[in-house]
Coordinates of C-alpha atoms and ligand atoms in Angstrom, one line a residue:
M1 CA -8.8 78.4 67.4
A2 CA -12.2 79.9 66.8
H3 CA -14.7 77.8 64.9
A4 CA -16.4 80.1 62.5
H5 CA -19.7 78.1 62.3
S6 CA -20.1 76.9 65.8
H7 CA -23.4 78.7 66.2
E8 CA -24.8 76.9 63.2
H9 CA -23.3 73.5 63.9
P10 CA -23.2 72.7 67.6
P11 CA -19.9 71.0 68.4
T12 CA -20.3 67.2 68.8
K13 CA -17.4 67.1 71.2
P14 CA -17.5 68.9 74.6
T15 CA -15.0 71.7 75.1
K16 CA -11.6 70.2 76.1
Q17 CA -10.6 71.2 79.6
E18 CA -7.5 72.9 78.2
Q19 CA -9.8 75.2 76.3
E20 CA -11.7 76.5 79.3
T21 CA -11.6 80.2 79.9
A22 CA -9.4 81.3 82.7
Q23 CA -11.3 81.3 86.0
R24 CA -10.5 84.2 88.5
E25 CA -10.9 81.9 91.5
I26 CA -7.7 80.3 92.7
S27 CA -7.7 76.9 94.3
E28 CA -5.4 75.0 96.7
V29 CA -4.6 71.7 94.9
A30 CA -2.2 70.5 97.6
P31 CA -1.0 72.0 100.9
N32 CA 0.8 75.4 100.2
L33 CA 0.3 74.8 96.5
L34 CA -2.2 77.0 94.6
R35 CA -3.5 76.7 91.0
M36 CA -4.0 80.2 89.4
Q37 CA -5.5 80.4 85.9
L38 CA -4.1 83.1 83.6
P39 CA -5.9 84.0 80.3
I40 CA -4.4 83.0 77.0
M41 CA -5.9 82.9 73.5
M42 CA -4.0 80.3 71.5
P43 CA -5.3 77.6 69.2
G44 CA -7.0 75.0 71.5
L45 CA -6.0 76.8 74.7
G46 CA -8.0 79.1 77.0
H47 CA -5.8 79.4 80.0
V48 CA -2.4 78.5 81.4
N49 CA -2.0 77.3 85.0
M50 CA 0.4 79.3 87.1
Y51 CA 1.1 77.3 90.2
A52 CA 2.2 79.2 93.3
L53 CA 4.3 77.3 95.8
L54 CA 4.1 79.0 99.1
D55 CA 6.8 79.2 101.8
E56 CA 8.2 81.3 104.6
R57 CA 10.0 83.6 102.0
G58 CA 6.8 84.3 100.0
A59 CA 6.2 82.2 96.8
A60 CA 7.7 80.5 93.9
V61 CA 5.6 80.5 90.8
V62 CA 5.6 78.1 87.8
D63 CA 4.8 79.3 84.3
P64 CA 3.5 82.9 84.7
G65 CA 1.7 83.3 81.4
L66 CA 2.1 85.6 78.4
P67 CA 4.2 88.8 78.2
T68 CA 1.1 91.1 78.0
P69 CA -0.3 93.9 80.2
S70 CA -3.5 91.9 80.7
N71 CA -1.5 88.9 81.9
W72 CA 0.3 91.1 84.3
K73 CA -3.0 92.4 85.7
A74 CA -4.2 88.8 86.1
I75 CA -1.0 87.8 87.9
Q76 CA -1.5 90.6 90.4
D77 CA -5.2 89.7 90.8
R78 CA -4.5 86.0 91.5
L79 CA -1.6 86.7 93.8
A80 CA -3.7 89.2 95.8
Q81 CA -6.3 86.5 96.4
A82 CA -3.5 84.6 98.3
G83 CA -2.4 87.8 100.1
L84 CA 0.6 88.2 97.9
R85 CA 2.1 90.8 95.7
P86 CA 4.6 90.4 92.8
K87 CA 7.4 91.6 95.2
H88 CA 6.8 88.4 97.3
V89 CA 7.7 86.1 94.4
H90 CA 11.2 85.0 95.0
T91 CA 11.5 82.4 92.3
V92 CA 10.0 81.9 88.8
I93 CA 10.2 78.4 87.4
V94 CA 9.7 78.1 83.6
T95 CA 8.9 74.6 82.3
H96 CA 9.9 75.4 78.7
S97 CA 10.6 78.1 76.1
H98 CA 7.0 78.9 74.9
P99 CA 5.7 82.5 75.5
D100 CA 2.6 81.4 77.3
H101 CA 4.9 79.8 79.9
F102 CA 7.8 82.2 80.3
G103 CA 6.1 85.5 79.2
G104 CA 5.5 86.9 82.7
A105 CA 8.9 85.9 84.0
A106 CA 10.9 88.9 82.9
R107 CA 8.5 91.4 84.5
L108 CA 8.3 89.4 87.8
A109 CA 12.1 89.3 87.9
K110 CA 12.3 93.0 87.3
E111 CA 9.7 93.8 90.0
S112 CA 11.0 91.5 92.7
G113 CA 14.5 90.4 91.7
A114 CA 13.1 86.9 91.5
E115 CA 15.4 84.1 90.5
V116 CA 14.5 82.6 87.1
V117 CA 14.8 78.9 86.9
A118 CA 14.7 76.9 83.6
H119 CA 16.6 74.1 82.0
R120 CA 20.2 74.9 81.0
S121 CA 19.2 74.5 77.3
F122 CA 16.4 77.1 77.6
R123 CA 16.4 79.0 74.4
F124 CA 13.6 80.8 72.6
G125 CA 13.4 81.2 68.8
V126 CA 15.0 78.0 67.5
M127 CA 11.8 76.4 66.3
E128 CA 9.9 79.5 65.6
T129 CA 12.5 81.2 63.4
T130 CA 13.6 79.2 60.4
Q131 CA 15.4 78.7 57.8
D132 CA 18.5 79.6 56.0
P133 CA 18.2 78.0 52.6
E134 CA 21.8 77.0 52.9
V135 CA 21.0 74.9 55.9
S136 CA 20.1 71.4 54.8
V137 CA 17.8 69.1 56.8
D138 CA 21.0 67.1 57.7
D139 CA 22.7 70.3 59.0
L140 CA 19.6 71.0 61.1
S141 CA 19.6 67.6 62.7
A142 CA 23.4 67.5 63.2
A143 CA 23.6 71.1 64.5
G144 CA 23.0 70.3 68.2
E145 CA 24.7 72.9 70.3
N146 CA 26.8 74.1 67.4
D147 CA 26.6 77.9 67.5
E148 CA 27.4 78.5 63.9
A149 CA 24.7 76.2 62.6
H150 CA 22.3 77.7 65.2
R151 CA 23.1 81.2 64.0
R152 CA 22.4 80.2 60.5
V153 CA 19.1 78.5 61.4
L154 CA 18.1 81.8 63.1
A155 CA 19.2 83.8 60.1
G156 CA 15.8 84.5 58.5
W157 CA 12.1 84.1 58.5
N158 CA 11.4 84.2 54.8
H159 CA 13.1 81.0 53.7
R160 CA 12.0 77.4 53.1
T161 CA 11.4 74.8 55.7
P162 CA 13.6 71.7 55.7
W163 CA 10.9 69.8 53.8
G164 CA 10.6 72.5 51.2
G165 CA 7.5 74.4 52.3
Q166 CA 7.4 78.1 52.6
H167 CA 7.8 79.4 56.1
P168 CA 5.2 82.0 56.8
R169 CA 6.6 85.3 58.1
P170 CA 5.0 86.5 61.3
P171 CA 2.9 89.6 60.8
L172 CA 5.0 92.8 60.1
K173 CA 3.6 94.4 63.2
M174 CA 4.9 91.6 65.4
R175 CA 8.3 91.6 63.7
L176 CA 8.7 95.3 64.2
R177 CA 7.6 95.1 67.8
W178 CA 10.2 92.3 68.4
R179 CA 12.9 94.3 66.6
L180 CA 12.0 97.4 68.7
A181 CA 12.1 95.4 71.9
R182 CA 15.5 94.0 71.0
W183 CA 16.7 97.5 70.1
L184 CA 15.5 98.9 73.4
G185 CA 17.2 96.1 75.1
H186 CA 14.3 94.8 77.1
S187 CA 13.4 91.6 75.4
F188 CA 10.4 89.7 76.7
V189 CA 12.5 86.6 77.0
P190 CA 13.7 86.3 80.6
A191 CA 17.3 86.0 81.6
V192 CA 17.6 82.6 83.3
T193 CA 19.6 83.2 86.5
K194 CA 19.4 79.7 87.7
P195 CA 19.9 77.1 84.9
V196 CA 19.2 73.6 86.1
R197 CA 19.9 70.1 84.9
A198 CA 18.2 66.7 85.3
G199 CA 18.4 65.3 88.8
E200 CA 19.0 68.7 90.5
V201 CA 16.9 69.4 93.6
L202 CA 15.1 72.7 94.0
R203 CA 14.0 73.7 97.5
V204 CA 11.0 76.0 97.2
G205 CA 7.4 76.0 98.6
R206 CA 8.4 73.9 101.6
R207 CA 9.2 71.0 99.3
E208 CA 12.2 69.4 97.6
W209 CA 11.5 69.3 93.8
V210 CA 13.5 66.9 91.7
I211 CA 14.1 68.3 88.2
R212 CA 13.2 65.9 85.4
H213 CA 14.4 66.8 81.9
T214 CA 11.7 65.8 79.4
P215 CA 12.6 66.9 75.9
G216 CA 10.1 66.3 73.1
H217 CA 7.5 69.2 73.0
T218 CA 10.6 71.4 73.3
E219 CA 14.2 70.5 73.8
D220 CA 14.4 72.4 77.1
H221 CA 11.2 71.0 78.7
I222 CA 11.4 70.2 82.4
C223 CA 9.0 68.6 84.8
L224 CA 9.3 68.9 88.6
H225 CA 8.7 66.0 91.0
D226 CA 8.1 66.0 94.7
P227 CA 8.7 62.4 95.9
A228 CA 7.5 63.1 99.4
D229 CA 4.0 64.0 98.5
G230 CA 3.8 62.4 95.1
L231 CA 3.3 65.7 93.2
F232 CA 4.3 66.1 89.6
L233 CA 4.4 69.4 87.8
S234 CA 4.1 68.2 84.2
G235 CA 4.2 71.5 82.1
D236 CA 3.0 70.8 78.6
H237 CA 4.8 67.4 78.5
V238 CA 1.7 65.5 79.8
L239 CA -1.6 67.2 79.4
P240 CA -5.0 65.8 80.6
S241 CA -6.9 65.6 77.3
I242 CA -4.8 67.0 74.4
T243 CA -1.4 66.1 73.1
P244 CA 1.4 68.7 72.9
H245 CA 2.6 69.8 69.5
I246 CA 5.7 67.9 68.4
S247 CA 7.7 70.0 66.0
G248 CA 9.8 68.6 63.2
L249 CA 12.0 71.8 63.5
A250 CA 13.9 70.5 66.4
F251 CA 17.6 69.8 66.7
S252 CA 16.9 66.2 67.7
K253 CA 17.1 63.9 64.7
D254 CA 13.9 62.2 65.7
P255 CA 11.8 64.5 67.9
L256 CA 9.0 62.0 68.2
D257 CA 11.3 59.3 69.5
T258 CA 12.8 61.8 72.0
F259 CA 9.2 62.6 73.2
F260 CA 8.4 58.8 73.5
H261 CA 11.5 58.4 75.7
S262 CA 10.5 61.3 77.9
L263 CA 6.9 59.9 78.2
D264 CA 8.5 56.6 79.3
Q265 CA 10.6 58.5 81.8
A266 CA 7.5 60.3 83.3
A267 CA 5.5 57.1 83.4
A268 CA 8.2 55.4 85.4
V269 CA 8.3 58.0 88.1
P270 CA 7.0 56.0 91.2
D271 CA 4.1 56.8 93.4
V272 CA 2.8 60.0 91.7
K273 CA -0.5 60.9 93.3
L274 CA -1.3 64.2 91.6
V275 CA -0.2 65.5 88.2
L276 CA -0.3 69.3 87.9
P277 CA -0.4 70.2 84.2
A278 CA 0.2 73.6 82.6
H279 CA -3.2 73.5 80.9
G280 CA -6.4 71.8 82.1
H281 CA -7.3 70.2 85.5
P282 CA -5.0 68.3 87.9
F283 CA -5.3 64.5 87.4
T284 CA -4.1 61.3 89.0
D285 CA -3.1 58.6 86.6
L286 CA 0.3 59.7 85.2
P287 CA 1.4 56.3 83.6
G288 CA -2.0 55.8 82.1
R289 CA -2.0 59.3 80.5
C290 CA 1.6 58.8 79.2
H291 CA 0.5 55.5 77.7
A292 CA -2.5 57.0 76.0
I293 CA -0.4 59.8 74.5
K294 CA 2.0 57.3 73.1
Q295 CA -0.9 55.3 71.7
H296 CA -2.2 58.4 70.0
H297 CA 1.0 58.8 68.2
Y298 CA 1.3 55.1 67.2
D299 CA -2.2 55.5 65.7
R300 CA -1.0 58.6 63.9
L301 CA 2.0 56.8 62.5
D302 CA -0.3 54.0 61.2
T303 CA -2.5 56.7 59.6
V304 CA 0.6 58.3 58.0
K305 CA 1.5 54.9 56.5
R306 CA -2.0 54.4 55.2
I307 CA -2.0 57.9 53.7
G308 CA 1.3 57.0 52.0
R309 CA -0.3 53.9 50.4
E310 CA -3.1 56.1 49.1
L311 CA -1.0 59.0 47.9
G312 CA 2.1 57.2 46.7
P313 CA 5.3 59.4 46.8
A314 CA 4.2 62.8 48.2
T315 CA 5.3 66.0 49.8
V316 CA 5.0 66.7 53.6
Q317 CA 2.3 69.2 52.8
A318 CA 0.2 66.6 50.9
F319 CA 0.6 64.2 53.8
S320 CA -0.3 66.9 56.3
Q321 CA -3.5 67.8 54.5
K322 CA -4.7 64.3 54.7
L323 CA -3.6 63.9 58.3
F324 CA -5.1 67.2 59.6
K325 CA -8.5 68.9 59.1
P326 CA -8.4 72.0 56.8
R327 CA -8.7 74.4 59.7
S328 CA -5.4 73.2 61.1
W329 CA -3.5 73.2 57.8
G330 CA -0.3 75.2 57.7
E331 CA 3.2 75.2 59.0
M332 CA 2.5 73.7 62.4
A333 CA 0.6 70.8 60.9
E334 CA 3.4 70.3 58.3
S335 CA 6.0 70.4 61.0
E336 CA 4.3 67.7 63.1
T337 CA 3.7 65.6 60.0
Y338 CA 7.4 65.9 59.1
A339 CA 8.3 64.7 62.6
H340 CA 6.1 61.6 62.1
L341 CA 7.5 60.9 58.6
E342 CA 11.1 61.3 59.8
H343 CA 10.3 58.9 62.7
L344 CA 9.0 56.3 60.1
R345 CA 12.1 56.9 57.8
L346 CA 14.5 56.4 60.7
A347 CA 12.7 53.2 61.6
G348 CA 13.1 52.0 58.0
A349 CA 9.4 52.4 57.2
A350 CA 9.7 55.3 54.7
E351 CA 12.1 56.6 52.1
V352 CA 12.8 60.1 51.1
H353 CA 14.4 62.1 48.3
R354 CA 14.4 65.8 47.3
D355 CA 12.7 66.6 44.0
A356 CA 14.0 69.2 41.4
D357 CA 11.9 71.9 43.1
G358 CA 13.5 71.3 46.5
Y359 CA 10.6 69.5 48.1
L360 CA 11.2 66.4 50.2
I361 CA 9.2 63.5 48.7
Y362 CA 8.3 60.7 51.1
Q363 CA 7.3 57.2 50.2
T364 CA 6.0 54.9 52.9
G365 CA 6.2 51.1 52.6
Ligands
ZN1 ZN1 4.4 74.6 75.0
ZN2 ZN1 1.6 75.5 76.8

């Protein structure tokens, strides 16, 4: 997110590596494995890493960026530096259902007939499109794979969030574009031709990658582990210097707890020598980074409890505006605050009721 006054007040913190502008130069981070940076402009992010896994058939790529013409140009440019063209990409691996990760997949599949690999629960739109006012917070948690509940959750933009806030509608231009794309039948969401599950082995890039299902940031998040060389493609699950957004609008009853379990799972993967994240630089200490991310959330939970003591019974929005800086206020901040409050409630450290206006009111102990 742009900082309006950065020229007047030099930032006290250096730029996070995940914010760095995409570099044109590609780099070989392991034998037959290239890091290619694609440009994105999202809050706190300046690039996404597309990894190219080279083999005798051409290349598999991981997370090919946004569904935009400029991204497509960047893909062609980065591949060309490795002597490749889009038609040489035989497999596209998508770590999770966010547009900066799957956006280039549909185009690559169209150009080269590439296989599209993602977790079998891959689904875009669940967390971004809420809420039918008839769907209660309990319905949402219990919905799971229930299609009827899912359809109802997807029913509208302009309804309330489970905690009673107003869900902001995406800009009209974007809604019309999506509607048009759907009408024309070429959605930017790729068709997953090879759905995978935990423990499956994917043979690409002269390596055998073990699929690890790591829900939390999204339900369908996967990491890929090469035990032979100790390589770990971590997607957004474990990033070097920022923590991924944990949405309260997940089907999991306790998304934060789900994320903790997935961090424990990643930390327990033996002998990882190099972590290849979707944003930022490759790094080495996977258990250490998993531990630090958990500690960040434990600190946040303590802060939420302290805020609760200051505020007394309060809405999710009120909690979020104490927890986050004003420039971050909004639905994403509320969603993450809601995930933390629900985690506390399920641990017996908070109580909740719905007030007459339909807002959830939390009280921490
Ligand atoms: Zn993501
Ligand atoms: Zn991401």
